[in-house]
């Protein structure tokens, strides 16, 4: 992407970019994040599919996998900035970044919490059978988040309420006994 409507012919892979950074991975990751930001700002209205946004953000996380803010940013843009009930591709991309963040930051509650929120509340519920599966996956992610040392205490109570709303009283009772 070259700006003002020009498209990228190729975007080097993360490993090539790390080598090219010559030890300045953080600076290159910042520059690539700004490139992703400007790409979004420039293309959001004319290309709602944002074909290259995921690639830009993926490169940033490959160059500097500890750049936590970019995972938050990508998730927010892709889930809330482009959310469409008819096409969940953006939400799937958003949760893809969150799952990558969970692997990178296994002790931070926010990423599994947000995955739980997305699966439980945001995924379309047009197909009741599929919606039940999504809610159950959301509960699993929420449980993982609630069990982390940095999770707020209120999350455990939020989770028990979610179990109750889905009719999983046995799981709710067992969870309450565990905490």
mmCIF file of C-alpha atoms in Angstrom:
data_model
loop_
_atom_site.group_PDB
_atom_site.id
_atom_site.type_symbol
_atom_site.label_atom_id
_atom_site.label_comp_id
_atom_site.label_asym_id
_atom_site.label_seq_id
_atom_site.Cartn_x
_atom_site.Cartn_y
_atom_site.Cartn_z
ATOM 1 C CA UNK A 1 0.000 0.000 0.000
ATOM 2 C CA UNK A 2 1.471 3.286 -1.048
ATOM 3 C CA UNK A 3 -1.265 5.668 0.128
ATOM 4 C CA UNK A 4 -3.930 7.631 -1.674
ATOM 5 C CA UNK A 5 -5.361 4.684 -3.533
ATOM 6 C CA UNK A 6 -2.187 2.857 -4.565
ATOM 7 C CA UNK A 7 -2.218 -0.859 -3.765
ATOM 8 C CA UNK A 8 0.600 -3.030 -2.517
ATOM 9 C CA UNK A 9 2.096 -5.525 -4.896
ATOM 10 C CA UNK A 10 3.715 -7.481 -2.094
ATOM 11 C CA UNK A 11 4.263 -7.125 1.611
ATOM 12 C CA UNK A 12 7.386 -8.868 2.928
ATOM 13 C CA UNK A 13 6.868 -11.539 5.543
ATOM 14 C CA UNK A 14 7.540 -10.807 9.189
ATOM 15 C CA UNK A 15 10.873 -12.651 9.317
ATOM 16 C CA UNK A 16 12.264 -10.658 6.380
ATOM 17 C CA UNK A 17 11.123 -7.440 8.020
ATOM 18 C CA UNK A 18 12.774 -8.427 11.333
ATOM 19 C CA UNK A 19 16.080 -8.978 9.524
ATOM 20 C CA UNK A 20 15.704 -5.686 7.647
ATOM 21 C CA UNK A 21 15.079 -3.860 10.956
ATOM 22 C CA UNK A 22 18.752 -4.339 11.904
ATOM 23 C CA UNK A 23 17.946 -4.510 15.601
ATOM 24 C CA UNK A 24 15.316 -1.766 15.550
ATOM 25 C CA UNK A 25 12.278 -4.055 15.567
ATOM 26 C CA UNK A 26 10.333 -1.771 17.894
ATOM 27 C CA UNK A 27 10.808 1.233 15.625
ATOM 28 C CA UNK A 28 9.874 -0.775 12.534
ATOM 29 C CA UNK A 29 6.808 -2.193 14.290
ATOM 30 C CA UNK A 30 5.749 1.354 15.216
ATOM 31 C CA UNK A 31 6.210 2.482 11.607
ATOM 32 C CA UNK A 32 4.218 -0.488 10.289
ATOM 33 C CA UNK A 33 1.468 0.200 12.828
ATOM 34 C CA UNK A 34 1.281 3.795 11.601
ATOM 35 C CA UNK A 35 1.139 2.451 8.035
ATOM 36 C CA UNK A 36 -1.780 0.212 9.080
ATOM 37 C CA UNK A 37 -3.467 3.156 10.789
ATOM 38 C CA UNK A 38 -3.155 5.364 7.702
ATOM 39 C CA UNK A 39 -4.273 2.510 5.470
ATOM 40 C CA UNK A 40 -7.425 2.182 7.585
ATOM 41 C CA UNK A 41 -8.035 5.941 7.585
ATOM 42 C CA UNK A 42 -7.479 6.194 3.831
ATOM 43 C CA UNK A 43 -9.374 3.086 2.722
ATOM 44 C CA UNK A 44 -12.241 2.514 5.168
ATOM 45 C CA UNK A 45 -14.785 4.488 3.155
ATOM 46 C CA UNK A 46 -13.760 3.355 -0.320
ATOM 47 C CA UNK A 47 -12.909 -0.285 0.413
ATOM 48 C CA UNK A 48 -15.021 -1.589 3.298
ATOM 49 C CA UNK A 49 -13.347 -5.010 2.983
ATOM 50 C CA UNK A 50 -10.012 -3.498 4.006
ATOM 51 C CA UNK A 51 -8.171 -6.278 2.211
ATOM 52 C CA UNK A 52 -4.720 -5.377 3.510
ATOM 53 C CA UNK A 53 -5.451 -4.317 7.090
ATOM 54 C CA UNK A 54 -5.061 -7.806 8.519
ATOM 55 C CA UNK A 55 -1.778 -8.272 6.611
ATOM 56 C CA UNK A 56 -0.365 -4.981 7.923
ATOM 57 C CA UNK A 57 -1.302 -5.743 11.506
ATOM 58 C CA UNK A 58 -0.068 -9.309 11.215
ATOM 59 C CA UNK A 59 3.330 -7.987 10.097
ATOM 60 C CA UNK A 60 3.458 -5.679 13.111
ATOM 61 C CA UNK A 61 2.845 -8.622 15.462
ATOM 62 C CA UNK A 62 5.456 -10.694 13.630
ATOM 63 C CA UNK A 63 8.069 -7.934 13.903
ATOM 64 C CA UNK A 64 7.309 -7.194 17.556
ATOM 65 C CA UNK A 65 5.116 -9.903 19.103
ATOM 66 C CA UNK A 66 5.152 -8.093 22.480
ATOM 67 C CA UNK A 67 3.446 -4.990 21.059
ATOM 68 C CA UNK A 68 0.229 -5.589 23.031
ATOM 69 C CA UNK A 69 -1.491 -2.377 21.952
ATOM 70 C CA UNK A 70 -1.626 -3.460 18.330
ATOM 71 C CA UNK A 71 -3.621 -6.594 19.241
ATOM 72 C CA UNK A 72 -6.141 -4.394 21.105
ATOM 73 C CA UNK A 73 -6.274 -1.947 18.214
ATOM 74 C CA UNK A 74 -6.755 -4.595 15.529
ATOM 75 C CA UNK A 75 -9.476 -6.270 17.532
ATOM 76 C CA UNK A 76 -11.342 -3.026 18.123
ATOM 77 C CA UNK A 77 -11.157 -1.925 14.497
ATOM 78 C CA UNK A 78 -12.098 -5.259 13.032
ATOM 79 C CA UNK A 79 -14.904 -6.118 15.427
ATOM 80 C CA UNK A 80 -16.484 -2.767 16.245
ATOM 81 C CA UNK A 81 -15.333 -0.624 13.337
ATOM 82 C CA UNK A 82 -16.437 -3.072 10.641
ATOM 83 C CA UNK A 83 -18.933 -5.319 12.419
ATOM 84 C CA UNK A 84 -21.638 -6.574 10.048
ATOM 85 C CA UNK A 85 -24.216 -9.190 11.039
ATOM 86 C CA UNK A 86 -24.465 -10.403 7.455
ATOM 87 C CA UNK A 87 -20.730 -11.012 7.113
ATOM 88 C CA UNK A 88 -18.762 -12.043 10.177
ATOM 89 C CA UNK A 89 -15.397 -12.158 8.402
ATOM 90 C CA UNK A 90 -14.186 -9.028 10.199
ATOM 91 C CA UNK A 91 -15.196 -10.410 13.577
ATOM 92 C CA UNK A 92 -13.432 -13.678 12.764
ATOM 93 C CA UNK A 93 -10.297 -11.687 11.888
ATOM 94 C CA UNK A 94 -10.662 -9.743 15.150
ATOM 95 C CA UNK A 95 -10.909 -12.925 17.205
ATOM 96 C CA UNK A 96 -7.968 -14.368 15.256
ATOM 97 C CA UNK A 97 -5.832 -11.500 16.613
ATOM 98 C CA UNK A 98 -7.156 -12.073 20.117
ATOM 99 C CA UNK A 99 -6.283 -15.785 19.958
ATOM 100 C CA UNK A 100 -2.798 -14.841 18.789
ATOM 101 C CA UNK A 101 -2.573 -12.423 21.737
ATOM 102 C CA UNK A 102 -3.670 -15.157 24.174
ATOM 103 C CA UNK A 103 -0.741 -17.273 22.978
ATOM 104 C CA UNK A 104 1.656 -14.319 23.256
ATOM 105 C CA UNK A 105 0.360 -13.039 26.609
ATOM 106 C CA UNK A 106 -0.892 -16.180 28.399
ATOM 107 C CA UNK A 107 -1.123 -14.474 31.810
ATOM 108 C CA UNK A 108 -3.183 -11.432 30.837
ATOM 109 C CA UNK A 109 -6.899 -11.805 31.448
ATOM 110 C CA UNK A 110 -8.023 -9.130 28.946
ATOM 111 C CA UNK A 111 -7.502 -11.138 25.768
ATOM 112 C CA UNK A 112 -9.453 -14.266 26.771
ATOM 113 C CA UNK A 113 -12.049 -12.005 28.403
ATOM 114 C CA UNK A 114 -12.576 -10.139 25.138
ATOM 115 C CA UNK A 115 -12.733 -13.425 23.222
ATOM 116 C CA UNK A 116 -15.413 -14.589 25.625
ATOM 117 C CA UNK A 117 -17.306 -11.345 25.173
ATOM 118 C CA UNK A 118 -17.108 -11.589 21.379
ATOM 119 C CA UNK A 119 -18.255 -15.194 21.206
ATOM 120 C CA UNK A 120 -20.984 -14.721 23.772
ATOM 121 C CA UNK A 121 -22.384 -11.356 22.671
ATOM 122 C CA UNK A 122 -21.151 -10.269 19.232
ATOM 123 C CA UNK A 123 -21.313 -13.274 16.953
ATOM 124 C CA UNK A 124 -24.586 -13.296 15.029
ATOM 125 C CA UNK A 125 -27.307 -15.441 16.504
ATOM 126 C CA UNK A 126 -29.329 -16.124 13.364
ATOM 127 C CA UNK A 127 -28.873 -19.896 13.694
ATOM 128 C CA UNK A 128 -29.938 -20.905 17.219
ATOM 129 C CA UNK A 129 -27.841 -24.085 17.240
ATOM 130 C CA UNK A 130 -24.709 -22.231 16.171
ATOM 131 C CA UNK A 131 -25.438 -19.400 18.611
ATOM 132 C CA UNK A 132 -25.480 -21.917 21.460
ATOM 133 C CA UNK A 133 -22.046 -23.201 20.410
ATOM 134 C CA UNK A 134 -20.702 -19.642 20.207
ATOM 135 C CA UNK A 135 -22.059 -18.812 23.661
ATOM 136 C CA UNK A 136 -20.490 -21.966 25.078
ATOM 137 C CA UNK A 137 -17.159 -21.058 23.525
ATOM 138 C CA UNK A 138 -17.552 -17.587 24.987
ATOM 139 C CA UNK A 139 -18.105 -19.099 28.427
ATOM 140 C CA UNK A 140 -14.925 -21.182 28.077
ATOM 141 C CA UNK A 141 -12.885 -18.083 27.239
ATOM 142 C CA UNK A 142 -14.505 -16.120 30.063
ATOM 143 C CA UNK A 143 -13.696 -18.934 32.484
ATOM 144 C CA UNK A 144 -10.062 -18.861 31.401
ATOM 145 C CA UNK A 145 -9.989 -15.090 31.925
ATOM 146 C CA UNK A 146 -11.728 -15.229 35.321
ATOM 147 C CA UNK A 147 -9.207 -17.780 36.594
ATOM 148 C CA UNK A 148 -6.208 -15.544 35.840
ATOM 149 C CA UNK A 149 -4.441 -13.757 38.709
ATOM 150 C CA UNK A 150 -4.912 -10.274 37.191
ATOM 151 C CA UNK A 151 -8.651 -10.718 36.529
ATOM 152 C CA UNK A 152 -10.950 -8.409 38.451
ATOM 153 C CA UNK A 153 -13.013 -10.160 41.120
ATOM 154 C CA UNK A 154 -16.215 -8.940 39.474
ATOM 155 C CA UNK A 155 -15.482 -11.126 36.458
ATOM 156 C CA UNK A 156 -16.186 -14.293 38.446
ATOM 157 C CA UNK A 157 -19.645 -12.993 39.345
ATOM 158 C CA UNK A 158 -20.257 -11.906 35.751
ATOM 159 C CA UNK A 159 -19.354 -15.402 34.612
ATOM 160 C CA UNK A 160 -21.728 -17.090 37.057
ATOM 161 C CA UNK A 161 -24.543 -14.884 35.753
ATOM 162 C CA UNK A 162 -23.696 -15.929 32.197
ATOM 163 C CA UNK A 163 -23.764 -19.599 33.185
ATOM 164 C CA UNK A 164 -27.141 -19.031 34.782
ATOM 165 C CA UNK A 165 -28.557 -17.312 31.674
ATOM 166 C CA UNK A 166 -27.514 -20.236 29.501
ATOM 167 C CA UNK A 167 -29.182 -22.737 31.818
ATOM 168 C CA UNK A 168 -25.918 -24.272 32.997
ATOM 169 C CA UNK A 169 -26.755 -24.192 36.681
ATOM 170 C CA UNK A 170 -24.636 -27.249 37.458
ATOM 171 C CA UNK A 171 -21.572 -25.583 35.952
ATOM 172 C CA UNK A 172 -22.408 -22.337 37.749
ATOM 173 C CA UNK A 173 -22.644 -24.091 41.128
ATOM 174 C CA UNK A 174 -19.408 -26.004 40.555
ATOM 175 C CA UNK A 175 -17.666 -22.776 39.534
ATOM 176 C CA UNK A 176 -18.894 -20.952 42.620
ATOM 177 C CA UNK A 177 -17.606 -23.762 44.823
ATOM 178 C CA UNK A 178 -14.212 -23.588 43.061
ATOM 179 C CA UNK A 179 -13.788 -19.878 43.702
#
